[in-house]
Amino acid sequence: QVQLVESGGGLVQPGGSLRLSCVASGTIFSINDMAWYRQAPGKGRELVARISSGGNTNYADSGKGRFTISRDNAKNTVFLRMNSLKPEDTAVYYCNAYIANYGGGYGNYWGQGTQVTVSS
């Protein structure tokens, strides 16, 4: 069993900042890519940022220059620092990780989501 648990969402004013965290736990042998996705009301889920186990990153155009993804491999944790937040960043943010399990096999896992609301 593997679990991803996000934290750090909330209500913030336009121009503000938030830092999301996601901790993976369970029968983890190793973690490959970790990523953040988001889903706004009435829209599909979209990639926000991704980071490889070696630290290579890529970002959706919407977050370039404002968002920073990072990870702590020793703690199985991925972070998303979001600056200069805009109302259009309002969404449920989901953590995603591609994980090798003890006993063999890989799985693509999702967290339960954390709400980010940008509003004055």
Coordinates of N, CA and C in Angstrom, one line a residue:
Q1 N 0.8 -1.2 0.0 CA 0.0 0.0 0.0 C 0.9 1.2 0.0
V2 N 0.5 2.2 -0.9 CA 1.2 3.5 -0.9 C 0.2 4.6 -0.8
Q3 N 0.5 5.6 0.0 CA -0.3 6.7 0.2 C 0.4 8.0 -0.1
L4 N -0.3 9.0 -0.8 CA 0.3 10.3 -1.0 C -0.7 11.2 -0.2
V5 N -0.1 12.1 0.6 CA -0.9 13.0 1.4 C -0.4 14.4 1.2
E6 N -1.3 15.3 0.7 CA -0.9 16.7 0.4 C -1.3 17.5 1.6
S7 N -0.6 18.7 1.7 CA -1.0 19.7 2.6 C -0.5 21.1 2.1
G8 N -1.0 22.1 2.7 CA -0.6 23.5 2.4 C -1.5 24.3 1.6
G9 N -2.6 23.7 1.2 CA -3.6 24.5 0.4 C -4.3 25.5 1.3
G10 N -5.1 26.4 0.7 CA -5.9 27.4 1.5 C -6.3 28.5 0.6
L11 N -6.8 29.6 1.3 CA -7.2 30.8 0.7 C -6.1 31.8 0.7
V12 N -5.8 32.4 -0.4 CA -4.8 33.4 -0.5 C -5.2 34.6 -1.4
Q13 N -4.8 35.8 -1.1 CA -5.1 36.9 -2.0 C -4.3 36.9 -3.3
P14 N -4.8 37.5 -4.3 CA -4.0 37.6 -5.5 C -2.7 38.3 -5.2
G15 N -1.6 37.7 -5.8 CA -0.3 38.2 -5.6 C 0.4 37.5 -4.4
G16 N -0.3 36.7 -3.7 CA 0.2 36.0 -2.6 C 1.0 34.7 -2.9
S17 N 1.4 34.0 -1.9 CA 2.2 32.8 -2.1 C 1.7 31.6 -1.2
L18 N 1.9 30.4 -1.7 CA 1.6 29.2 -0.9 C 2.7 28.2 -1.2
R19 N 2.9 27.3 -0.3 CA 3.8 26.2 -0.5 C 3.0 24.9 -0.2
L20 N 2.9 24.1 -1.2 CA 2.2 22.8 -1.1 C 3.3 21.7 -0.8
S21 N 2.9 20.7 0.0 CA 3.7 19.6 0.3 C 3.0 18.3 0.1
C22 N 3.7 17.3 -0.3 CA 3.1 15.9 -0.5 C 4.1 14.9 0.0
V23 N 3.7 14.1 0.9 CA 4.5 13.0 1.5 C 4.0 11.7 1.0
A24 N 4.9 10.8 0.5 CA 4.6 9.5 0.1 C 5.0 8.5 1.2
S25 N 4.1 7.6 1.5 CA 4.5 6.6 2.5 C 3.9 5.2 2.1
G26 N 4.5 4.2 2.8 CA 4.0 2.8 2.5 C 5.1 1.9 2.0
T27 N 4.8 1.0 1.2 CA 5.7 -0.1 0.7 C 6.5 0.5 -0.5
I28 N 7.3 1.5 -0.3 CA 8.0 2.2 -1.3 C 9.5 1.7 -1.4
F29 N 9.8 1.2 -2.6 CA 11.2 0.9 -2.9 C 12.0 2.1 -3.4
S30 N 11.4 2.7 -4.4 CA 12.0 3.9 -4.9 C 10.9 4.8 -5.6
I31 N 11.1 6.0 -5.7 CA 10.2 6.9 -6.4 C 10.8 7.5 -7.6
N32 N 10.2 7.4 -8.8 CA 10.7 8.0 -10.0 C 10.2 9.4 -10.1
D33 N 9.4 9.8 -11.1 CA 8.9 11.1 -11.2 C 7.9 11.4 -10.2
M34 N 7.9 12.7 -9.7 CA 6.8 13.2 -8.9 C 6.3 14.5 -9.6
A35 N 5.0 14.7 -9.4 CA 4.4 15.9 -10.1 C 3.3 16.4 -9.3
W36 N 2.9 17.6 -9.8 CA 1.7 18.3 -9.3 C 0.8 18.5 -10.5
Y37 N -0.5 18.2 -10.3 CA -1.5 18.5 -11.3 C -2.6 19.4 -10.6
R38 N -3.4 20.0 -11.4 CA -4.5 20.7 -10.8 C -5.8 20.5 -11.7
Q39 N -6.9 20.7 -11.0 CA -8.2 20.7 -11.7 C -9.1 21.8 -11.2
A40 N -9.4 22.7 -12.1 CA -10.3 23.8 -11.8 C -11.7 23.3 -12.0
P41 N -12.7 24.0 -11.4 CA -14.1 23.6 -11.6 C -14.5 23.6 -13.1
G42 N -15.1 22.5 -13.5 CA -15.5 22.5 -14.9 C -14.5 22.2 -15.9
K43 N -13.2 22.0 -15.5 CA -12.1 21.7 -16.4 C -11.5 20.4 -16.1
G44 N -10.7 19.9 -17.1 CA -9.9 18.7 -16.9 C -8.7 18.9 -16.0
R45 N -8.1 17.7 -15.6 CA -6.9 17.8 -14.8 C -5.7 18.1 -15.7
E46 N -4.9 19.0 -15.2 CA -3.7 19.4 -16.1 C -2.4 19.4 -15.3
L47 N -1.3 19.1 -16.0 CA 0.0 19.1 -15.3 C 0.4 20.5 -15.0
V48 N 0.9 20.7 -13.8 CA 1.4 21.9 -13.3 C 3.0 21.9 -13.4
A49 N 3.6 20.9 -12.8 CA 5.0 20.7 -12.8 C 5.4 19.3 -12.5
R50 N 6.6 18.9 -13.0 CA 7.1 17.5 -12.8 C 8.5 17.6 -12.4
I51 N 9.0 16.7 -11.6 CA 10.4 16.6 -11.2 C 10.8 15.1 -11.2
S52 N 12.0 14.9 -11.8 CA 12.5 13.5 -11.9 C 13.2 13.2 -10.6
S53 N 13.6 12.0 -10.4 CA 14.3 11.6 -9.2 C 15.7 12.3 -9.1
G54 N 16.2 12.6 -10.3 CA 17.5 13.3 -10.4 C 17.4 14.8 -10.3
G55 N 16.2 15.4 -10.2 CA 16.0 16.8 -10.0 C 15.7 17.6 -11.3
N56 N 15.5 16.9 -12.4 CA 15.2 17.6 -13.6 C 13.7 18.0 -13.5
T57 N 13.4 19.2 -13.9 CA 12.1 19.8 -13.8 C 11.5 20.2 -15.1
N58 N 10.2 20.2 -15.2 CA 9.5 20.9 -16.3 C 8.2 21.4 -15.8
Y59 N 7.7 22.5 -16.4 CA 6.6 23.3 -15.9 C 5.6 23.5 -17.1
A60 N 4.3 23.6 -16.7 CA 3.4 24.1 -17.7 C 3.6 25.6 -17.9
D61 N 3.3 26.1 -19.0 CA 3.5 27.5 -19.3 C 2.8 28.4 -18.3
S62 N 1.7 28.0 -17.8 CA 0.9 28.8 -16.8 C 1.7 29.1 -15.5
G63 N 2.6 28.2 -15.2 CA 3.4 28.4 -13.9 C 4.8 28.8 -14.1
K64 N 5.3 28.9 -15.3 CA 6.7 29.2 -15.5 C 7.0 30.6 -14.9
G65 N 8.1 30.7 -14.1 CA 8.5 31.9 -13.5 C 7.8 32.2 -12.2
R66 N 6.8 31.5 -11.9 CA 6.0 31.7 -10.7 C 6.0 30.5 -9.7
F67 N 6.1 29.3 -10.3 CA 6.0 28.1 -9.5 C 7.4 27.4 -9.5
T68 N 7.7 26.8 -8.4 CA 8.9 26.0 -8.3 C 8.6 24.7 -7.6
I69 N 9.0 23.6 -8.3 CA 8.8 22.3 -7.8 C 10.2 21.8 -7.2
S70 N 10.1 21.1 -6.1 CA 11.4 20.6 -5.5 C 11.0 19.3 -4.8
R71 N 12.0 18.5 -4.4 CA 11.7 17.3 -3.7 C 12.8 17.0 -2.7
D72 N 12.5 16.2 -1.7 CA 13.4 15.7 -0.7 C 13.3 14.2 -0.8
N73 N 14.3 13.6 -1.4 CA 14.2 12.2 -1.7 C 14.3 11.4 -0.4
A74 N 15.1 11.9 0.6 CA 15.2 11.2 1.8 C 13.9 11.1 2.6
K75 N 13.0 12.1 2.4 CA 11.7 12.1 3.1 C 10.5 11.8 2.2
N76 N 10.8 11.3 0.9 CA 9.8 11.0 0.0 C 8.7 12.1 -0.1
T77 N 9.2 13.3 -0.2 CA 8.4 14.5 -0.2 C 8.6 15.3 -1.5
V78 N 7.5 15.9 -2.0 CA 7.6 16.8 -3.1 C 6.9 18.1 -2.7
F79 N 7.5 19.2 -3.1 CA 6.9 20.5 -2.8 C 6.6 21.3 -4.0
L80 N 5.6 22.2 -3.9 CA 5.3 23.2 -4.9 C 5.2 24.6 -4.3
R81 N 6.2 25.4 -4.6 CA 6.1 26.8 -4.1 C 5.5 27.6 -5.2
M82 N 4.4 28.3 -4.9 CA 3.6 29.1 -5.8 C 3.7 30.6 -5.4
N83 N 4.2 31.4 -6.2 CA 4.3 32.8 -6.0 C 3.4 33.6 -7.0
S84 N 3.2 34.8 -6.7 CA 2.4 35.7 -7.6 C 1.1 35.0 -8.0
L85 N 0.4 34.5 -7.1 CA -0.8 33.7 -7.4 C -1.9 34.6 -8.0
K86 N -2.6 34.0 -9.0 CA -3.7 34.7 -9.7 C -5.0 33.9 -9.4
P87 N -6.1 34.6 -9.6 CA -7.4 33.9 -9.4 C -7.5 32.7 -10.3
E88 N -6.9 32.7 -11.5 CA -7.0 31.5 -12.4 C -6.2 30.3 -11.9
D89 N -5.4 30.5 -10.9 CA -4.7 29.4 -10.3 C -5.6 28.6 -9.3
T90 N -6.8 29.1 -9.1 CA -7.8 28.4 -8.2 C -8.1 27.1 -8.7
A91 N -7.9 26.0 -7.9 CA -8.1 24.7 -8.3 C -7.8 23.7 -7.2
V92 N -8.2 22.5 -7.4 CA -7.7 21.4 -6.5 C -6.4 20.9 -7.0
Y93 N -5.4 20.9 -6.2 CA -4.0 20.5 -6.6 C -3.8 19.1 -6.1
Y94 N -3.3 18.2 -7.0 CA -3.1 16.8 -6.7 C -1.6 16.5 -6.9
C95 N -1.1 15.7 -6.0 CA 0.2 15.2 -6.0 C 0.1 13.8 -6.8
N96 N 1.2 13.6 -7.6 CA 1.3 12.3 -8.4 C 2.7 11.8 -8.3
A97 N 2.8 10.5 -8.2 CA 4.1 9.9 -8.1 C 4.1 8.5 -8.8
Y98 N 5.2 8.2 -9.5 CA 5.4 6.9 -10.1 C 6.4 6.2 -9.2
I99 N 5.9 5.1 -8.6 CA 6.6 4.5 -7.5 C 6.9 3.0 -7.7
A100 N 8.1 2.6 -7.4 CA 8.4 1.2 -7.5 C 8.2 0.6 -6.1
N101 N 7.4 -0.5 -6.0 CA 7.0 -1.1 -4.8 C 7.9 -2.2 -4.3
Y102 N 8.1 -2.3 -3.0 CA 8.7 -3.5 -2.5 C 7.9 -4.8 -3.0
G103 N 8.6 -5.8 -3.4 CA 8.0 -7.0 -3.9 C 7.8 -6.9 -5.4
G104 N 8.2 -5.8 -6.0 CA 8.1 -5.7 -7.5 C 6.9 -4.9 -8.0
G105 N 7.1 -4.4 -9.1 CA 6.0 -3.7 -9.8 C 6.1 -2.2 -9.6
Y106 N 5.4 -1.5 -10.4 CA 5.4 0.0 -10.4 C 3.9 0.4 -10.3
G107 N 3.7 1.5 -9.7 CA 2.3 2.1 -9.7 C 2.3 3.6 -9.8
N108 N 1.3 4.1 -10.4 CA 1.1 5.5 -10.6 C 0.1 5.9 -9.5
Y109 N 0.5 6.7 -8.6 CA -0.3 7.0 -7.4 C -0.7 8.5 -7.3
W110 N -1.9 8.7 -6.7 CA -2.4 10.1 -6.6 C -2.8 10.4 -5.1
G111 N -2.6 11.6 -4.8 CA -3.1 12.1 -3.5 C -4.6 12.4 -3.6
Q112 N -5.1 12.9 -2.4 CA -6.5 13.1 -2.4 C -6.9 14.6 -2.8
G113 N -5.8 15.4 -3.0 CA -6.0 16.8 -3.4 C -6.1 17.8 -2.3
T114 N -5.7 19.0 -2.6 CA -5.7 20.1 -1.6 C -6.2 21.3 -2.4
Q115 N -7.2 22.0 -1.8 CA -7.8 23.1 -2.5 C -7.0 24.4 -2.3
V116 N -6.8 25.0 -3.4 CA -6.1 26.3 -3.5 C -7.1 27.3 -4.0
T117 N -7.4 28.4 -3.3 CA -8.3 29.4 -3.7 C -7.6 30.8 -3.7
V118 N -7.6 31.4 -4.8 CA -7.0 32.7 -4.9 C -8.1 33.8 -5.1
S119 N -8.3 34.6 -4.1 CA -9.4 35.5 -4.2 C -9.2 36.6 -3.2
S120 N -9.7 37.8 -3.5 CA -9.6 38.9 -2.6 C -10.9 39.1 -1.8

